[in-house]
XYZ file of C-alpha atoms in Angstrom:
674
model
C 170.282 110.647 165.002
C 168.377 108.451 167.465
C 167.886 104.733 166.845
C 164.153 105.346 166.326
C 164.803 108.117 163.788
C 167.365 105.954 162.026
C 164.832 103.133 161.647
C 162.256 105.601 160.317
C 164.796 106.874 157.764
C 165.620 103.326 156.621
C 161.930 102.460 156.221
C 161.354 105.682 154.248
C 164.355 104.900 152.025
C 163.051 101.393 151.324
C 159.535 102.656 150.600
C 160.834 105.435 148.333
C 162.910 102.930 146.370
C 159.844 100.713 145.917
C 157.650 103.671 144.909
C 160.220 104.949 142.413
C 160.558 101.538 140.796
C 156.779 101.111 140.613
C 156.175 104.602 139.199
C 158.967 104.205 136.639
C 157.409 100.959 135.468
C 153.909 102.439 135.187
C 155.227 105.532 133.368
C 157.074 103.265 130.925
C 153.921 101.251 130.283
C 151.825 104.397 129.817
C 154.146 106.669 127.803
C 156.303 104.154 125.908
C 154.345 100.909 125.576
C 150.886 102.540 125.527
C 149.721 99.636 127.709
C 148.834 100.910 131.238
C 147.897 98.367 133.909
C 146.592 100.783 136.584
C 144.146 103.690 136.516
C 145.209 107.339 136.446
C 143.754 107.728 139.936
C 145.929 104.905 141.297
C 149.028 106.386 139.648
C 148.208 109.784 141.173
C 147.834 108.160 144.619
C 151.268 106.535 144.382
C 152.804 109.789 143.124
C 151.284 111.768 146.034
C 152.738 109.245 148.482
C 156.149 109.709 146.863
C 155.929 113.510 147.141
C 154.866 113.338 150.798
C 157.768 111.041 151.708
C 160.274 113.196 149.817
C 158.943 116.310 151.553
C 159.450 114.563 154.911
C 162.925 113.273 153.959
C 164.349 115.713 151.368
C 167.820 114.201 151.758
C 166.480 111.012 150.128
C 165.429 112.722 146.875
C 167.468 111.288 143.961
C 168.017 112.768 140.482
C 166.124 109.859 138.879
C 163.050 110.231 141.082
C 159.772 110.644 139.139
C 159.229 113.842 141.141
C 162.135 115.476 139.263
C 160.123 115.580 136.032
C 158.139 118.593 137.283
C 161.093 120.936 136.806
C 163.540 122.536 139.226
C 164.688 126.087 139.865
C 165.124 128.466 136.894
C 168.606 128.552 135.326
C 170.639 131.701 134.729
C 171.840 130.375 131.359
C 172.632 127.126 129.573
C 176.128 125.713 129.964
C 177.943 124.157 127.048
C 177.996 120.392 126.540
C 180.641 118.865 124.288
C 179.748 115.761 122.285
C 182.351 113.009 122.665
C 181.560 112.051 119.074
C 180.173 114.673 116.655
C 176.427 114.844 115.996
C 176.623 115.023 112.216
C 174.042 116.330 109.764
C 172.513 114.228 106.980
C 172.853 114.709 103.252
C 169.465 115.155 101.552
C 168.026 113.546 98.434
C 164.728 114.341 96.732
C 164.166 111.649 94.075
C 164.451 107.904 93.459
C 167.315 108.542 91.002
C 169.329 110.144 93.808
C 168.599 107.113 95.991
C 170.109 104.893 93.294
C 173.198 107.149 93.199
C 173.492 106.887 97.000
C 173.354 103.083 96.815
C 175.996 103.023 94.085
C 178.343 105.175 96.219
C 177.840 102.885 99.221
C 178.464 99.691 97.259
C 181.531 101.179 95.581
C 183.112 101.995 98.942
C 182.344 98.688 100.692
C 184.676 95.726 100.431
C 181.707 93.324 100.612
C 178.012 94.066 100.059
C 176.682 90.511 100.333
C 174.862 91.162 103.617
C 174.006 94.837 103.031
C 170.616 95.672 104.553
C 168.925 98.951 105.461
C 166.629 100.712 107.898
C 163.969 103.128 106.686
C 162.989 105.522 109.495
C 160.468 108.376 109.573
C 162.377 111.674 109.602
C 160.946 113.475 112.614
C 160.524 117.235 112.324
C 161.702 117.957 115.854
C 164.848 118.870 117.784
C 167.819 116.474 117.882
C 169.231 115.815 121.358
C 171.834 113.610 123.032
C 171.145 111.822 126.339
C 174.018 110.527 128.508
C 173.482 107.625 130.939
C 176.046 106.482 133.492
C 175.463 103.131 135.160
C 171.866 103.283 134.013
C 171.047 106.790 135.311
C 170.308 109.816 133.126
C 173.019 112.365 133.966
C 173.180 114.841 131.064
C 171.200 115.930 128.026
C 172.111 118.441 125.351
C 171.081 119.929 122.023
C 172.973 119.191 118.810
C 174.366 122.750 118.681
C 177.068 123.007 116.028
C 177.604 119.239 116.037
C 180.646 119.445 118.308
C 179.217 121.447 121.217
C 175.581 121.872 122.241
C 173.633 123.413 125.108
C 173.240 121.509 128.362
C 169.450 121.223 128.788
C 169.461 118.323 131.267
C 166.905 119.908 133.606
C 164.443 120.420 130.760
C 164.922 116.963 129.245
C 164.141 115.394 132.633
C 160.607 116.742 132.218
C 159.971 114.829 128.965
C 157.727 112.004 130.150
C 158.879 109.183 127.900
C 162.621 109.781 128.377
C 163.716 107.178 130.959
C 165.488 108.628 133.996
C 166.696 105.134 134.854
C 167.347 102.380 132.320
C 165.581 99.038 132.486
C 167.587 95.832 132.844
C 169.849 94.379 135.514
C 173.234 95.351 134.003
C 173.089 98.664 132.124
C 176.229 99.832 130.273
C 178.698 101.912 132.270
C 178.193 104.834 129.882
C 175.690 105.187 127.073
C 175.033 108.183 124.794
C 171.743 107.869 122.906
C 170.463 110.279 120.306
C 166.957 111.063 119.258
C 164.343 113.656 118.471
C 162.144 115.653 120.858
C 158.846 116.739 119.320
C 155.382 118.065 120.070
C 152.333 116.140 118.872
C 149.983 117.988 116.516
C 147.061 117.938 118.973
C 149.275 119.261 121.773
C 150.614 121.971 119.475
C 147.059 123.065 118.652
C 146.143 123.165 122.345
C 149.300 125.125 123.219
C 148.505 127.770 120.587
C 144.879 127.905 121.772
C 146.094 128.700 125.290
C 148.495 131.334 123.974
C 145.650 132.958 122.030
C 143.598 133.211 125.226
C 146.558 134.701 127.083
C 147.327 137.204 124.318
C 150.743 135.664 123.595
C 152.276 135.289 120.106
C 151.562 131.935 118.453
C 154.192 129.339 117.567
C 154.674 128.965 113.808
C 154.824 125.153 113.832
C 155.308 122.158 116.183
C 159.077 122.082 115.644
C 159.483 125.708 116.740
C 157.254 125.026 119.737
C 159.345 121.993 120.762
C 162.635 123.858 120.319
C 161.307 126.864 122.238
C 160.046 124.642 125.030
C 163.410 122.919 125.467
C 165.273 126.229 125.556
C 163.302 127.663 128.477
C 165.533 128.732 131.353
C 162.720 127.765 133.736
C 162.272 123.955 133.593
C 158.766 124.298 135.043
C 157.658 125.917 131.772
C 159.103 122.977 129.833
C 157.392 120.536 132.205
C 154.024 122.153 131.453
C 154.368 121.335 127.748
C 153.676 117.730 126.667
C 156.893 116.982 124.786
C 157.712 113.500 123.492
C 160.839 111.672 122.384
C 161.854 108.970 119.882
C 165.338 107.428 119.949
C 167.102 107.020 116.593
C 170.563 105.758 117.529
C 173.593 105.789 119.794
C 176.811 107.789 119.574
C 179.059 104.726 119.879
C 177.507 101.373 118.886
C 180.414 99.544 120.577
C 178.852 100.495 123.938
C 176.103 97.888 123.374
C 176.167 94.210 122.356
C 174.614 94.886 118.938
C 176.089 94.372 115.489
C 173.446 96.301 113.545
C 170.467 98.609 113.787
C 168.310 95.510 113.396
C 169.548 94.435 116.838
C 169.966 97.930 118.269
C 166.364 99.163 118.141
C 164.876 96.154 120.021
C 167.713 96.467 122.558
C 167.052 100.173 123.086
C 163.366 99.373 123.528
C 164.269 96.808 126.205
C 166.266 99.514 128.030
C 163.134 101.673 128.182
C 163.527 103.994 125.194
C 160.579 104.786 122.899
C 161.293 103.578 119.355
C 159.188 104.783 116.429
C 156.930 101.867 115.391
C 157.160 102.922 111.733
C 160.851 102.028 111.437
C 161.180 99.305 108.805
C 164.080 96.917 108.165
C 164.638 96.469 104.418
C 166.580 93.853 102.445
C 166.904 96.269 99.518
C 166.473 99.945 98.715
C 163.511 98.969 96.552
C 161.751 98.009 99.806
C 162.881 101.302 101.327
C 161.355 103.174 98.394
C 158.043 101.373 98.977
C 158.140 102.463 102.629
C 158.884 106.046 101.578
C 155.729 106.074 99.441
C 153.761 104.555 102.327
C 154.997 107.205 104.784
C 154.244 109.982 102.321
C 150.603 108.818 102.126
C 150.468 108.357 105.887
C 152.154 111.614 107.001
C 148.988 113.701 107.418
C 147.299 110.955 109.471
C 150.140 110.833 112.002
C 149.877 112.866 115.199
C 153.377 114.236 114.726
C 155.197 115.964 111.897
C 157.564 114.081 109.590
C 159.254 115.666 106.591
C 160.818 112.637 104.948
C 162.505 109.317 105.613
C 166.047 108.498 106.783
C 167.752 105.524 105.135
C 170.724 103.925 106.921
C 173.016 101.000 106.252
C 172.011 98.677 109.088
C 175.394 97.015 109.767
C 177.690 98.866 112.193
C 180.711 97.265 110.491
C 179.512 98.730 107.186
C 178.989 102.116 108.842
C 182.531 102.043 110.227
C 183.959 101.092 106.841
C 181.992 103.799 105.020
C 182.921 106.523 107.511
C 181.846 110.153 107.244
C 182.647 113.410 105.559
C 183.250 116.526 107.669
C 179.504 117.098 107.998
C 177.578 113.882 107.245
C 177.856 110.085 107.447
C 178.357 108.272 104.139
C 176.110 105.419 105.312
C 172.892 107.427 105.697
C 170.787 109.861 103.730
C 167.555 111.783 104.301
C 164.982 111.403 101.518
C 162.864 114.518 101.917
C 159.181 114.677 101.015
C 158.190 117.091 98.243
C 157.762 120.514 99.785
C 154.289 121.970 100.142
C 153.352 124.493 97.480
C 150.785 127.242 96.924
C 149.975 130.048 94.498
C 150.754 133.668 95.345
C 151.087 137.043 93.605
C 154.383 139.005 93.478
C 153.461 142.531 94.525
C 157.023 143.869 94.440
C 160.713 143.024 94.837
C 163.089 144.201 97.572
C 166.873 144.113 97.164
C 168.582 143.251 100.435
C 172.284 143.759 101.147
C 173.898 141.080 103.327
C 176.941 141.168 105.610
C 179.299 140.111 102.774
C 177.833 142.690 100.366
C 175.745 140.155 98.446
C 172.618 141.767 96.996
C 169.683 139.358 97.180
C 166.295 139.923 95.536
C 163.323 138.974 97.720
C 159.781 138.842 96.375
C 157.075 140.625 98.376
C 153.980 138.419 98.143
C 150.325 138.980 98.792
C 149.918 136.893 102.001
C 149.247 133.184 101.437
C 149.058 130.254 103.874
C 151.444 127.334 103.147
C 151.717 124.372 105.486
C 150.013 126.228 108.330
C 152.252 129.314 108.049
C 151.367 132.699 106.510
C 154.006 133.542 103.885
C 154.643 137.141 102.807
C 158.114 136.900 101.231
C 160.013 134.419 99.083
C 163.575 134.039 97.844
C 164.449 134.896 94.249
C 168.165 134.064 94.763
C 169.886 136.134 92.063
C 169.609 137.889 88.715
C 170.216 134.716 86.697
C 167.385 132.892 88.483
C 164.952 135.732 87.817
C 165.900 135.679 84.138
C 165.836 131.887 83.877
C 162.373 131.639 85.423
C 161.065 134.637 83.526
C 159.555 136.265 86.616
C 157.742 139.613 86.599
C 156.147 141.884 89.188
C 152.425 141.119 89.227
C 152.920 137.458 88.290
C 150.900 134.726 89.934
C 153.617 132.262 90.932
C 153.998 128.840 92.476
C 155.679 129.131 95.886
C 157.293 126.277 97.781
C 157.969 126.169 101.502
C 160.204 123.477 102.997
C 160.591 123.434 106.785
C 161.989 126.643 108.256
C 163.761 127.686 105.048
C 162.532 130.947 103.506
C 159.951 130.058 100.834
C 161.104 129.912 97.217
C 159.382 131.035 94.016
C 159.390 128.017 91.693
C 157.894 129.421 88.476
C 155.356 131.909 87.150
C 151.913 130.792 86.007
C 152.281 132.538 82.664
C 148.731 131.650 81.598
C 147.420 133.983 84.346
C 149.144 137.078 82.981
C 146.985 140.102 82.133
C 149.563 142.274 80.360
C 149.948 144.612 83.350
C 152.986 142.774 84.735
C 156.272 144.725 85.018
C 159.842 143.421 84.526
C 162.079 142.996 87.571
C 164.998 145.389 87.091
C 168.162 144.585 89.023
C 169.745 147.784 90.402
C 173.149 149.011 89.208
C 173.827 150.847 92.462
C 173.616 149.592 96.021
C 170.087 150.282 97.337
C 171.623 151.432 100.636
C 174.826 153.356 99.905
C 174.501 154.055 96.133
C 177.923 152.492 95.408
C 178.295 150.786 92.036
C 177.440 147.094 92.260
C 179.897 144.494 90.983
C 179.378 140.946 89.769
C 182.660 138.984 89.757
C 183.283 136.877 86.678
C 182.103 133.317 87.150
C 179.871 134.179 90.124
C 176.089 134.442 90.204
C 176.033 136.929 93.096
C 176.116 140.695 92.622
C 177.905 142.525 95.434
C 178.307 145.948 96.972
C 182.071 146.312 97.563
C 181.859 149.339 99.848
C 183.071 148.073 103.272
C 181.415 151.082 104.911
C 177.998 150.304 103.422
C 175.469 150.827 106.281
C 173.453 147.745 105.304
C 176.516 145.484 105.368
C 177.605 146.974 108.656
C 174.173 146.416 110.185
C 174.033 142.803 108.988
C 177.543 142.146 110.336
C 176.466 143.476 113.736
C 173.333 141.313 113.681
C 175.425 138.249 112.752
C 178.077 139.009 115.394
C 175.506 139.321 118.191
C 173.235 136.520 116.950
C 173.119 132.788 117.606
C 175.772 132.038 114.990
C 178.053 134.570 116.699
C 178.444 135.463 120.372
C 174.712 134.872 121.025
C 174.188 138.017 123.126
C 170.833 137.724 124.864
C 168.554 140.690 124.145
C 170.507 141.783 121.072
C 168.470 140.156 118.324
C 167.931 141.683 114.854
C 165.097 144.016 115.900
C 167.011 145.472 118.849
C 170.192 145.878 116.770
C 168.190 147.767 114.129
C 166.612 149.926 116.799
C 169.951 150.767 118.462
C 171.436 151.567 115.056
C 168.538 153.915 114.252
C 169.086 155.638 117.601
C 172.780 156.127 116.794
C 173.982 153.883 119.656
C 175.615 151.271 117.412
C 177.427 151.999 114.160
C 179.929 149.146 114.105
C 180.584 145.877 115.971
C 182.898 147.325 118.682
C 180.108 149.757 119.661
C 178.270 146.769 121.202
C 180.846 146.811 124.008
C 180.596 150.584 124.484
C 176.845 150.797 125.067
C 175.824 153.336 127.698
C 173.266 152.562 130.396
C 171.764 156.056 130.499
C 171.273 156.275 126.731
C 169.813 152.766 126.600
C 167.419 153.463 129.459
C 166.222 156.633 127.697
C 164.968 154.665 124.682
C 161.202 154.452 124.384
C 159.929 151.327 126.153
C 163.284 150.416 127.742
C 164.077 151.791 131.200
C 166.863 150.934 133.643
C 166.070 147.228 134.087
C 166.102 146.516 130.354
C 169.329 148.479 129.967
C 170.984 146.648 132.885
C 169.900 143.262 131.530
C 171.368 143.943 128.081
C 174.609 145.359 129.487
C 175.005 142.292 131.708
C 174.638 140.044 128.637
C 177.173 142.175 126.735
C 179.601 141.939 129.656
C 179.284 138.129 129.672
C 180.001 138.076 125.936
C 183.291 139.918 126.488
C 184.876 136.634 127.477
C 184.707 134.307 124.509
C 186.588 131.557 122.717
C 188.580 131.809 119.524
C 186.109 129.521 117.736
C 183.119 131.685 118.688
C 184.894 134.884 117.672
C 185.872 133.439 114.277
C 182.280 132.348 113.622
C 180.985 135.740 114.805
C 183.240 137.741 112.459
C 181.286 136.366 109.501
C 184.273 135.427 107.338
C 183.079 133.836 104.087
C 183.082 130.008 104.174
C 183.890 129.963 107.921
C 180.970 128.529 109.889
C 180.907 127.118 113.410
C 182.485 123.747 112.553
C 185.284 125.295 110.476
C 185.902 127.826 113.254
C 186.329 124.943 115.731
C 188.857 123.261 113.424
C 190.862 126.476 113.048
C 190.810 127.208 116.786
C 191.962 123.678 117.607
C 194.813 123.911 115.075
C 196.138 127.428 115.734
C 195.188 127.973 119.373
C 195.270 131.773 119.217
C 194.141 134.683 117.055
C 197.596 136.003 116.075
C 198.980 132.660 114.772
C 195.855 132.274 112.639
C 196.048 135.834 111.280
C 199.684 135.237 110.285
C 199.146 131.757 108.788
C 199.948 131.348 105.121
C 197.827 129.450 102.624
C 199.976 126.301 102.855
C 199.561 126.122 106.632
C 195.807 126.686 106.352
C 195.426 123.954 103.738
C 197.243 121.525 106.050
C 194.229 121.649 108.410
C 191.974 118.662 107.740
C 188.629 119.996 106.513
C 189.962 123.327 105.158
C 189.850 123.646 101.359
C 191.268 126.157 98.907
C 188.176 128.393 98.901
C 188.160 128.711 102.694
C 191.923 129.255 102.895
C 191.715 132.029 100.281
C 188.806 133.681 102.119
C 190.776 133.644 105.386
C 193.879 135.144 103.796
C 191.798 137.850 102.071
C 189.946 138.691 105.291
C 193.025 139.015 107.496
C 194.976 140.922 104.817
C 192.313 143.659 104.710
C 193.408 146.651 106.884
C 189.753 147.387 107.744
C 189.295 143.909 109.206
C 192.567 144.048 111.144
C 191.471 147.434 112.500
C 188.097 145.941 113.522
C 189.821 143.138 115.461
C 192.162 145.600 117.208
C 189.240 147.846 118.165
C 187.377 144.839 119.546
C 190.343 143.893 121.710
C 190.620 147.512 122.909
C 187.063 147.308 124.284
C 188.208 144.566 126.675
C 187.123 141.568 124.613
C 188.964 138.559 126.020
C 189.648 135.654 123.647
C 190.467 132.444 125.499
C 193.298 130.544 123.883
C 192.493 127.009 122.789
C 194.322 124.248 124.644
C 196.576 123.589 121.706
C 200.080 124.616 120.662
C 199.939 126.376 117.322
C 203.383 125.163 116.238
C 206.373 123.270 117.552
C 204.608 120.473 119.441
C 206.086 116.958 119.344
C 203.470 115.900 116.784
C 203.763 119.017 114.605
C 203.394 118.203 110.907
C 201.776 114.823 111.605
C 198.188 114.006 110.639
C 196.570 111.095 112.509
C 193.615 108.944 111.520
C 192.043 106.546 114.043
C 190.180 103.365 113.157
C 188.665 100.627 115.286
C 187.981 100.785 119.045
C 190.557 102.155 121.496
C 190.670 100.584 124.965
C 192.299 103.348 127.029
C 190.487 106.382 125.638
C 187.711 107.419 123.291
C 188.524 108.391 119.720
C 187.549 112.006 120.475
C 189.979 112.072 123.438
C 192.763 110.644 121.260
C 192.164 113.241 118.551
C 192.181 116.049 121.134
C 195.486 114.717 122.508
C 196.957 114.882 118.994
C 195.836 118.503 118.603
C 197.274 119.471 122.002
C 200.657 118.129 120.885
C 200.706 120.121 117.654
C 199.373 117.480 115.260
C 196.161 117.279 113.259
C 193.346 114.700 113.300
C 191.701 113.492 110.096
C 188.203 112.058 109.682
C 188.936 110.093 106.494
C 191.935 108.660 104.714
C 193.716 110.952 102.259
C 197.164 111.966 101.062
C 197.419 114.370 104.013
C 197.330 111.533 106.579
C 200.771 110.512 107.892
C 199.875 108.079 110.705
C 197.054 105.581 111.152
C 196.277 104.294 114.665
C 194.533 100.911 114.551
C 192.420 99.836 117.507
C 190.413 96.642 117.905
C 188.281 95.596 114.908
C 190.058 98.036 112.601
C 188.201 98.338 109.288
C 189.149 98.875 105.662
C 191.112 102.024 106.541
C 193.909 99.772 107.830
C 194.262 98.021 104.475
C 194.161 101.327 102.598
C 196.817 102.806 104.908
C 199.114 99.870 104.169
C 198.618 100.423 100.434
C 199.571 104.098 100.868
C 202.664 103.185 102.949
C 201.458 105.228 105.937
C 202.965 104.810 109.390
C 200.676 102.329 111.175
C 200.603 102.267 114.983
C 198.711 100.143 117.479
C 197.151 101.783 120.522
C 200.127 101.208 122.858
C 202.549 102.658 120.324
C 200.355 105.745 119.980
C 200.115 106.158 123.769
C 203.901 106.020 124.064
C 204.307 108.510 121.203
C 201.739 110.908 122.719
C 203.463 110.701 126.110
C 206.880 111.569 124.704
């Protein structure tokens, strides 16, 4: 490079840095503060100058440049992104009495409640995401997924205008994981559906579906064309910031450049929170975004640490849902559907009715007892409730509307698919078909196996599975991996390209993890999180299949019901045959990085409290699993060792009372290195 060219490069680098800083500041003022100080035309002029310079010097383009919000090249697929700390769900409540119960549980668990305060936050009806910043720069973004592992959608999240690509402030934290909700404003949702109508495309059912669909586009340019927004609601590890409570955290996050919902209220009591709930309920239809309730959190991080979490939800927070929207409809008939476990579920066929902006044609009736308890009949005018994406539910009949022409709902005695006698186990509300060869069960198991809760095989959704089954191409799960290109291509509307695309997706699915396979098999009581726990503990399929009930119950988070379901599943010759046939097709199950038995920490159950200096808590727990031990999320009789880091909470005192082995961080490191 000549001296003249070098000087030109340095000047361009300096100008680009100045332009980036100026554009970031103006974007923050426009999208976050709603207080612009320049015109749109002036912003466009600065942005054009940035694009021209970056075109001239492409080597100077940085990941945090404002130009990167327009979307890059299409992706082949989303990679996985593990969460260092789980993204937990929230327990729901629906009445003030349940709020009082929640408060009582919190106060009972806390050593001191003198300074207990709360936040009351609008519950956004969007898509939860995690954003990772390193030294102030946005480096990774992901969906919640199963709480432990999500999808890496960094390229798409870069296009969301009010997500900062670079944090404000002179000294950002070395690493920061923030969590929040991506959503689509009501007016933007209406405009998006208007455009889709003009283009002859199917409409989105609601803003949440539109936001989720936008973020899961493999082409980031499509995401960039949709006006998504973001509100932050917390951080993964509060110790990463100099804040002792949510009261301090939200202003601090705002100072870093994150948009914080202005309707968050700090409350001295839950009576104040209840007042805010009523206010939000009155306000919800005036807002330009969807909310479906309010989230109440204990504000103090020390209190949150002391309260801890269950396997699925924090004990220091709860979601108070708004009453679901309801409408009247007529039951025109009842269908009896057979699920993958043989459960026979009655579903009401309704004369179409619009509820909450969605046309509803079916509603859940749950089981025979519910039909009898509610006194439902075919021909009844009923009250139907729809809550979020859950299938609508029939609440009760409007008996005063009856004409005398209504007919009773008769539960079948034989399976509506295979004619086998139905069985209702004593003490259970569910009636089941116990024929393992029942075509309906088989079909539902295939749909589950290939679906998002299973191996997530692209192009093999419910409709395509049903179509391939009707054509005789799939009769059981292993047939997925024996599909034939010529027969697929011969299907009406398919052709070679469609067949090749599906077969490529099937081939990718042949290499999977133990956790994904366990979730895909559809074993009762074994969802994605439980499958992860089992995979981490046993490492391979054979050790799990051979595990006795006592060994299964030793896994933190596995109860008696789940252990019994696992033993029953793996003892069934049909299921063992299914697994063998799957392996014969070439299915490759990657072993988890964990010794099933015999590791130096075998038989030990560790619980971590406080902050560790040399590693994160998630890394410490993974180290325990790799060495044959188990990691617990709460104190119990199963715990053998407690590792106390800095600012250890009430768990330390409880461990001493239970005479557990208590280690400091250095002692644990030496033990784990042995």
